[in-house]
Short mmCIF file of N, CA and C in Angstrom, two decimals:
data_model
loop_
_atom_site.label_atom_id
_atom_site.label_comp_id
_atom_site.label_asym_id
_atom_site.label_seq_id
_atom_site.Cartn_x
_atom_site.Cartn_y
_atom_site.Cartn_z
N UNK A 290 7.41 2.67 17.07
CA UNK A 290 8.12 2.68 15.81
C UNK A 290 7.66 3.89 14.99
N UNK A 291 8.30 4.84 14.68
CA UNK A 291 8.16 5.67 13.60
C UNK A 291 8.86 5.22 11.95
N UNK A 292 8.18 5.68 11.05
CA UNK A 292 8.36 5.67 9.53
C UNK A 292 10.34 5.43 9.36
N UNK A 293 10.41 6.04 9.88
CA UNK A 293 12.48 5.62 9.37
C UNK A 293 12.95 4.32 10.23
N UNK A 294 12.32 4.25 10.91
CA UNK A 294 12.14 2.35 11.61
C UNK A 294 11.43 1.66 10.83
N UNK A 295 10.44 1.53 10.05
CA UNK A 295 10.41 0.93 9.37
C UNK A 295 10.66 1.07 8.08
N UNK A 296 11.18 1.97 7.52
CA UNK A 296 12.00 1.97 6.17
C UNK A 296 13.34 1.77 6.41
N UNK A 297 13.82 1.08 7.71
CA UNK A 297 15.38 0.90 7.93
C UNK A 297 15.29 -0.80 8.02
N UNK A 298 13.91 -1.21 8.04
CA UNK A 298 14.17 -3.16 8.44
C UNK A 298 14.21 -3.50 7.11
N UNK A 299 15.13 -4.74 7.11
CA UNK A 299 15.34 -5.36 6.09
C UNK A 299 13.83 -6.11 4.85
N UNK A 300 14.43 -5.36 3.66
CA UNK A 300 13.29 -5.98 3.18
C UNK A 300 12.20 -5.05 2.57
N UNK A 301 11.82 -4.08 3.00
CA UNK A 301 11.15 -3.08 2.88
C UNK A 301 11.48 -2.50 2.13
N UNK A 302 10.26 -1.86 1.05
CA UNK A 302 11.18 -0.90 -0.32
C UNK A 302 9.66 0.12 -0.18
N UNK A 303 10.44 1.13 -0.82
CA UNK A 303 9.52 2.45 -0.68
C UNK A 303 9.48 2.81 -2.98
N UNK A 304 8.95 2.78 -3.14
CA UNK A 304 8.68 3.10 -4.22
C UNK A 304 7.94 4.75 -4.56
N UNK A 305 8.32 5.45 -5.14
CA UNK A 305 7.53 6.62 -6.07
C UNK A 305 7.81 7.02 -7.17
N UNK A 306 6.57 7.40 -7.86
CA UNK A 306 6.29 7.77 -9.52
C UNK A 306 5.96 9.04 -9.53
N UNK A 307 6.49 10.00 -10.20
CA UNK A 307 5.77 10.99 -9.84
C UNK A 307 4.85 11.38 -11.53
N UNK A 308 4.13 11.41 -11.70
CA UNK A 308 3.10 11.63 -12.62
C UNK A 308 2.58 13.23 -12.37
N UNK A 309 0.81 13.31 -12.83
CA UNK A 309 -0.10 14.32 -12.20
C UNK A 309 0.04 14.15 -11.27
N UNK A 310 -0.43 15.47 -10.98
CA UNK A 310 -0.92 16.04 -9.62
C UNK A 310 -1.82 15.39 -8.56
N UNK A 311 -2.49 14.71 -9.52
CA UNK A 311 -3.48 13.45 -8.46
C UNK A 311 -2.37 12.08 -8.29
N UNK A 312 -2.55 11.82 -6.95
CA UNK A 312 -1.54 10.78 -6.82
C UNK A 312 -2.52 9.66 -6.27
N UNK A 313 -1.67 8.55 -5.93
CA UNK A 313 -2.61 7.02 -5.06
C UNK A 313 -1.23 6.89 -3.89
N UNK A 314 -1.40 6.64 -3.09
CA UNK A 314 -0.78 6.05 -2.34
C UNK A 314 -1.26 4.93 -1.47
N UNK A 315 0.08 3.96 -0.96
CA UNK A 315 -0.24 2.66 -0.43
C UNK A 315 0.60 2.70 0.41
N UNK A 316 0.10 2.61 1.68
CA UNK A 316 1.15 3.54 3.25
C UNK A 316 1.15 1.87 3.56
N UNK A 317 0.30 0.60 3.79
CA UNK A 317 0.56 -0.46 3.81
C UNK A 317 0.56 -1.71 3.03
N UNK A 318 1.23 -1.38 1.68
CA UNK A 318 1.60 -2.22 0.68
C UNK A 318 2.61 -3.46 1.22
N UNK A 319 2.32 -4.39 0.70
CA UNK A 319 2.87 -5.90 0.56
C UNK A 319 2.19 -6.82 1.58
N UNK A 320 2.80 -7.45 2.55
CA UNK A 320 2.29 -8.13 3.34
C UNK A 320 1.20 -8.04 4.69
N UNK A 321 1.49 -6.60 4.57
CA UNK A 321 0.33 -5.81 5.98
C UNK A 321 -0.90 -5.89 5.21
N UNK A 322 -0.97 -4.94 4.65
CA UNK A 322 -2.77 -5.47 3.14
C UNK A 322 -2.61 -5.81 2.12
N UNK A 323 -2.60 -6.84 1.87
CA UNK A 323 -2.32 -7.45 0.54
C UNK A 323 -2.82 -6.93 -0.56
N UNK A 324 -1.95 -6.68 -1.58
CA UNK A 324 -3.19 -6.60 -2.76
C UNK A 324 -2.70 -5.13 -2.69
N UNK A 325 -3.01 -4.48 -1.74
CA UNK A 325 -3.06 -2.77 -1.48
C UNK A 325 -2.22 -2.14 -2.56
N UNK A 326 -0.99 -2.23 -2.53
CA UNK A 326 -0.34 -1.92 -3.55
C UNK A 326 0.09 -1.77 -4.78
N UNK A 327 -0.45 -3.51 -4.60
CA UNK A 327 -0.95 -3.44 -6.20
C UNK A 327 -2.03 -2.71 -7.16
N UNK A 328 -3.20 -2.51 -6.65
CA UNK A 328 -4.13 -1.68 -6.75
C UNK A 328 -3.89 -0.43 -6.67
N UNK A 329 -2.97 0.00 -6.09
CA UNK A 329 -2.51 1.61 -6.13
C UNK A 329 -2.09 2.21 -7.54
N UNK A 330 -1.09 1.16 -7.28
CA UNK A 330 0.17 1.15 -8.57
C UNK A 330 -0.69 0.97 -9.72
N UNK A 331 -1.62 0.23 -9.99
CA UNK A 331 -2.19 -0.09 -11.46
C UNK A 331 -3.33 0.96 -11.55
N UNK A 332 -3.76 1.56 -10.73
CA UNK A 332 -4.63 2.69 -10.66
C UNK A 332 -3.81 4.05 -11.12
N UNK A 333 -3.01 3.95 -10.70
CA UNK A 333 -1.65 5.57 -11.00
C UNK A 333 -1.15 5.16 -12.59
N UNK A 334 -1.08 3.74 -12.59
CA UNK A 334 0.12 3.90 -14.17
C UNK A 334 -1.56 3.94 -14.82
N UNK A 335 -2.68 3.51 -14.62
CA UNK A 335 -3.59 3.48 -16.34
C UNK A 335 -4.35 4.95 -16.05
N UNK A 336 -3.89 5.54 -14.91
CA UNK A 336 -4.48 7.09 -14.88
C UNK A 336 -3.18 8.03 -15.52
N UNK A 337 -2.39 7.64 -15.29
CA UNK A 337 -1.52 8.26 -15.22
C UNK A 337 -0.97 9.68 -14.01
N UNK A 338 -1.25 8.75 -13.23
CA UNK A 338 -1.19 9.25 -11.61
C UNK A 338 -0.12 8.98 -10.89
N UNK A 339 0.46 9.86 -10.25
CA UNK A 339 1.99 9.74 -9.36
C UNK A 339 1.32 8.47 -8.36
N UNK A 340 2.05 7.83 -7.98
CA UNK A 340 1.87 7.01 -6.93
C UNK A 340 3.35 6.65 -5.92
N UNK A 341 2.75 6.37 -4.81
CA UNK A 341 3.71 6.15 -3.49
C UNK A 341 3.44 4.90 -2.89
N UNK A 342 4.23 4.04 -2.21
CA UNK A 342 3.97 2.96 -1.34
C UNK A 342 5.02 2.27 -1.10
N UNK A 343 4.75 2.12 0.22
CA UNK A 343 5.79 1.29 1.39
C UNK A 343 5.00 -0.17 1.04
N UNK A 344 6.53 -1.12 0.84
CA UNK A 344 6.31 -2.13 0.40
C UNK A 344 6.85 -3.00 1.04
N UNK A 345 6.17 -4.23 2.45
CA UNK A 345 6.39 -4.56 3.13
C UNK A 345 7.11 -6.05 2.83
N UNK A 346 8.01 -6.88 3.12
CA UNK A 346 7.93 -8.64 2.25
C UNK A 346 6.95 -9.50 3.25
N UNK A 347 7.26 -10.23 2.47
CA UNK A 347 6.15 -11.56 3.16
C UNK A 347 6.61 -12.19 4.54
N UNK A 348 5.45 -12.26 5.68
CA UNK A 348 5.39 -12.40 6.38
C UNK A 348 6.13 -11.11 7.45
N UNK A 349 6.37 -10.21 6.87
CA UNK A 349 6.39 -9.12 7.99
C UNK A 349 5.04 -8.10 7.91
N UNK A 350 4.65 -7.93 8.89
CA UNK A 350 3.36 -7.04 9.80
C UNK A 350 3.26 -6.34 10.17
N UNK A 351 4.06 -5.56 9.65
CA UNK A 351 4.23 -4.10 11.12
C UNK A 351 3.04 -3.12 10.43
N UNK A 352 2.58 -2.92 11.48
CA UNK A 352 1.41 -1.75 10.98
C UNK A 352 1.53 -0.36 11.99
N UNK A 353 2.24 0.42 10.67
CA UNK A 353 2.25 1.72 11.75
C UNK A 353 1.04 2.98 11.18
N UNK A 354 0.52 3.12 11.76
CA UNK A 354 -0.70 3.96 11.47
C UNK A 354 -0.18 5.21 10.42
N UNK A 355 -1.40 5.40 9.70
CA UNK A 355 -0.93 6.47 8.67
C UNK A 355 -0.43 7.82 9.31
N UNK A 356 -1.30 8.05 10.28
CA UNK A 356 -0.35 9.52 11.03
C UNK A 356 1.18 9.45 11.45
N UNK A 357 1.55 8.34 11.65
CA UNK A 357 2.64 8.34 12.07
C UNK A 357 4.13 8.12 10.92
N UNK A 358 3.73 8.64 9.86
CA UNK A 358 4.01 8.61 8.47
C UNK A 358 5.12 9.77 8.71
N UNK A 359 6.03 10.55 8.63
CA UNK A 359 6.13 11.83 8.67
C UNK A 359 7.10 11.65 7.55
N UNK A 360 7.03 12.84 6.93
CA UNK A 360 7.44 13.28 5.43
C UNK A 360 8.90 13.29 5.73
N UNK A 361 8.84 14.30 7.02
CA UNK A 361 10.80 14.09 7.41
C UNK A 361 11.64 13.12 7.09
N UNK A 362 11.14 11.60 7.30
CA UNK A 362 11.53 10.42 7.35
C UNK A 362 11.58 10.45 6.65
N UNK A 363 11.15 10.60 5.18
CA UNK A 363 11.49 10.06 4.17
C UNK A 363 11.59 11.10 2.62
N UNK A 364 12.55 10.85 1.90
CA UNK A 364 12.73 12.01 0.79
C UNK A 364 11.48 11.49 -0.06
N UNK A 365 11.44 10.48 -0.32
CA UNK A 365 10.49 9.69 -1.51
C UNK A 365 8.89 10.61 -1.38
N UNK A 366 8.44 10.11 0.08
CA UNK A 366 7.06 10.35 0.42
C UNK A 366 7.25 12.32 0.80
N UNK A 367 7.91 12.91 0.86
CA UNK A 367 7.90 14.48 0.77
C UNK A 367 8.13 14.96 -0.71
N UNK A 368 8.89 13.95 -1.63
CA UNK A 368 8.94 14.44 -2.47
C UNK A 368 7.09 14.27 -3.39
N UNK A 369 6.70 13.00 -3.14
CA UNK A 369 5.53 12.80 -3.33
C UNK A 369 3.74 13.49 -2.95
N UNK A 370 4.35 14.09 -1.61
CA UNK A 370 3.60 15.02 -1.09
C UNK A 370 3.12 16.81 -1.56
N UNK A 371 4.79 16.57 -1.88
CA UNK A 371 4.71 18.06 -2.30
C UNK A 371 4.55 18.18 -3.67
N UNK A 372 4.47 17.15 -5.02
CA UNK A 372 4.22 17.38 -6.14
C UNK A 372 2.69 16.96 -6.29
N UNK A 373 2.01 16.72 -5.36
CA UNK A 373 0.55 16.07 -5.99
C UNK A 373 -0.54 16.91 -5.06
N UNK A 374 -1.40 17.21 -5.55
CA UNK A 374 -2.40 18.24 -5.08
C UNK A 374 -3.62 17.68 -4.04
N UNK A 375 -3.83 16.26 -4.68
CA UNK A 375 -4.95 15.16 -4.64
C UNK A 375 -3.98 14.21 -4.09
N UNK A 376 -4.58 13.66 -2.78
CA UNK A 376 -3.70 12.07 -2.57
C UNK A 376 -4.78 11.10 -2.31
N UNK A 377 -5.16 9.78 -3.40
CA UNK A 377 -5.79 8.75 -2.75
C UNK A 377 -5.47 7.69 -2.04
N UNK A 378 -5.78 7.22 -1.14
CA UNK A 378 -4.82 6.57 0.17
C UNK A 378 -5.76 5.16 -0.19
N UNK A 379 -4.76 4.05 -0.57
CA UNK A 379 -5.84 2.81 -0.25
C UNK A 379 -5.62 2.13 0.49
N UNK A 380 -6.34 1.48 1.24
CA UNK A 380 -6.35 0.50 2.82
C UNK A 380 -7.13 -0.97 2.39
N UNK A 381 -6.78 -1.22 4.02
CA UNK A 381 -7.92 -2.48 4.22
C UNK A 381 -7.87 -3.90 3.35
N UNK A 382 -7.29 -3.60 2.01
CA UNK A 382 -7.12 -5.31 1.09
C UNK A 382 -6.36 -6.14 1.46
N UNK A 383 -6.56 -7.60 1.55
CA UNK A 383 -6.09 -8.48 1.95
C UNK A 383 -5.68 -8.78 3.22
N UNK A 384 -6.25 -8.62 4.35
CA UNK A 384 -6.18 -8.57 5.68
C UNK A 384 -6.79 -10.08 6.08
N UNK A 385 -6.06 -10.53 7.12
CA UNK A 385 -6.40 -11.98 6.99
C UNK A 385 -8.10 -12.16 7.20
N UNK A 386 -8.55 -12.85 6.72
CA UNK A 386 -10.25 -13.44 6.73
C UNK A 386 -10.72 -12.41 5.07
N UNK A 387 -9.91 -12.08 4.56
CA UNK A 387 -10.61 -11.43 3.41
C UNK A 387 -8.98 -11.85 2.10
N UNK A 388 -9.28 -12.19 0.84
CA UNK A 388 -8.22 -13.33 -0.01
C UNK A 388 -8.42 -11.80 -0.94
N UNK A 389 -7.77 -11.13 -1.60
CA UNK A 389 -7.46 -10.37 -2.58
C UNK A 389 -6.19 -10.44 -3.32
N UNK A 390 -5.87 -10.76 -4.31
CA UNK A 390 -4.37 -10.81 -4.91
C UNK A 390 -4.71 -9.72 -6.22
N UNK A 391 -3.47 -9.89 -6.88
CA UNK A 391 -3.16 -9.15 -8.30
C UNK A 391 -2.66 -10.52 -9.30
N UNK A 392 -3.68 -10.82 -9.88
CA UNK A 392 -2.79 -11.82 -10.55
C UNK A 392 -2.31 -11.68 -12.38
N UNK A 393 -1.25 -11.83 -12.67
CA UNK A 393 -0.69 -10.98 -13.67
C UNK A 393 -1.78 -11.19 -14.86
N UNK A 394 -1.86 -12.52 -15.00
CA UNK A 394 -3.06 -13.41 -16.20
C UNK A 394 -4.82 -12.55 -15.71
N UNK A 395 -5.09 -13.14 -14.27
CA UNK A 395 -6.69 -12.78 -14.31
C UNK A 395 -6.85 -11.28 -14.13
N UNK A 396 -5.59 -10.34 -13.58
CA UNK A 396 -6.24 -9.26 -13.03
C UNK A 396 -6.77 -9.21 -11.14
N UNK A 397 -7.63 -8.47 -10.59
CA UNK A 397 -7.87 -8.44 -9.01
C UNK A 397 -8.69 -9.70 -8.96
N UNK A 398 -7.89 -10.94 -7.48
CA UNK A 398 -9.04 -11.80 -7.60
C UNK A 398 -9.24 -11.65 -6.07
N UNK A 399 -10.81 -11.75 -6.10
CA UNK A 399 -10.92 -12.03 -4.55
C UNK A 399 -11.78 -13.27 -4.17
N UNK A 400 -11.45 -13.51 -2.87
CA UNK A 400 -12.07 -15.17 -2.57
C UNK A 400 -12.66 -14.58 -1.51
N UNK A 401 -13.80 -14.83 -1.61
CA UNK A 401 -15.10 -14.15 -0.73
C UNK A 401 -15.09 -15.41 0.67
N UNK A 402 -14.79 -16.72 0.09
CA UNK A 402 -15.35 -17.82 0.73
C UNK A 402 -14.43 -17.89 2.03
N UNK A 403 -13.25 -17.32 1.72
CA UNK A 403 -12.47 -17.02 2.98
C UNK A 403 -12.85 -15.80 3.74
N UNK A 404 -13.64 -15.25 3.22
CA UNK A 404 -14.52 -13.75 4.35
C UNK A 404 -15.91 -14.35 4.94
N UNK A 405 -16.14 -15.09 4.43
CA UNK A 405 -17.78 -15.72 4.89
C UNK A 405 -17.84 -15.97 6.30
N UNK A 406 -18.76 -16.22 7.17
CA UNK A 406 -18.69 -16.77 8.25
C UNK A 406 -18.77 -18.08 7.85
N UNK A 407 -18.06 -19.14 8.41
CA UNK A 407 -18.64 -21.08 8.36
C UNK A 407 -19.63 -21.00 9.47
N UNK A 408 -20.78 -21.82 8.96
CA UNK A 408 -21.89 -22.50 9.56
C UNK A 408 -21.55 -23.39 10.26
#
């Protein structure tokens, strides 16, 4: 699967802001790392930082590696590329055995007790 395969399945939204020159991006926002996106996005609007992210729905998984991203595929993420000097890429949140959300009231919550090992 390349990047225009998965910005062609149903469901999937690609979002960009373009701000400064320092940007955030979230290559696996929504259901692949949870949380990921959200954290991007609230990092870019209180910096006031361009931000990018592929935004997956619930219960779809597709994880296509960040190299396999190509700008061709997409106007959003070239247009995003080429206005920001700085790109911070965030990964890894909410992957199953680790609980991270955005919740509108508390802010980032994470539940450790679902990362723990059980005894």
């Amino acid at each position: 699967m390349d990047l225009a395969e998965l910005l062609s399945l149903s469901g999937v939204k690609e979002v960009c802001a373009l701000r400064s020159t320092v940007g955030f991006i979230a290559l696996h926002g929504g259901s692949q790392d949870r949380g990921t996106h959200e954290i991007a996005g609230r990092a870019a609007e209180r910096s006031g930082a361009s931000y990018y992210a592929i935004i997956q729905p619930s219960r779809m998984r597709v994880h296509l590696t960040s190299r396999r991203h190509d700008p061709d595929h997409s106007v959003r993420l070239k247009a995003f590329l080429r206005h920001v000097e700085i790109a911070i890429s965030v990964h890894g949140f909410g992957r199953d055995g680790f609980s991270l959300e955005v919740d509108p009231v508390r802010g980032v919550v994470i539940e450790w007790e679902k990362c723990r090992p059980r005894e």
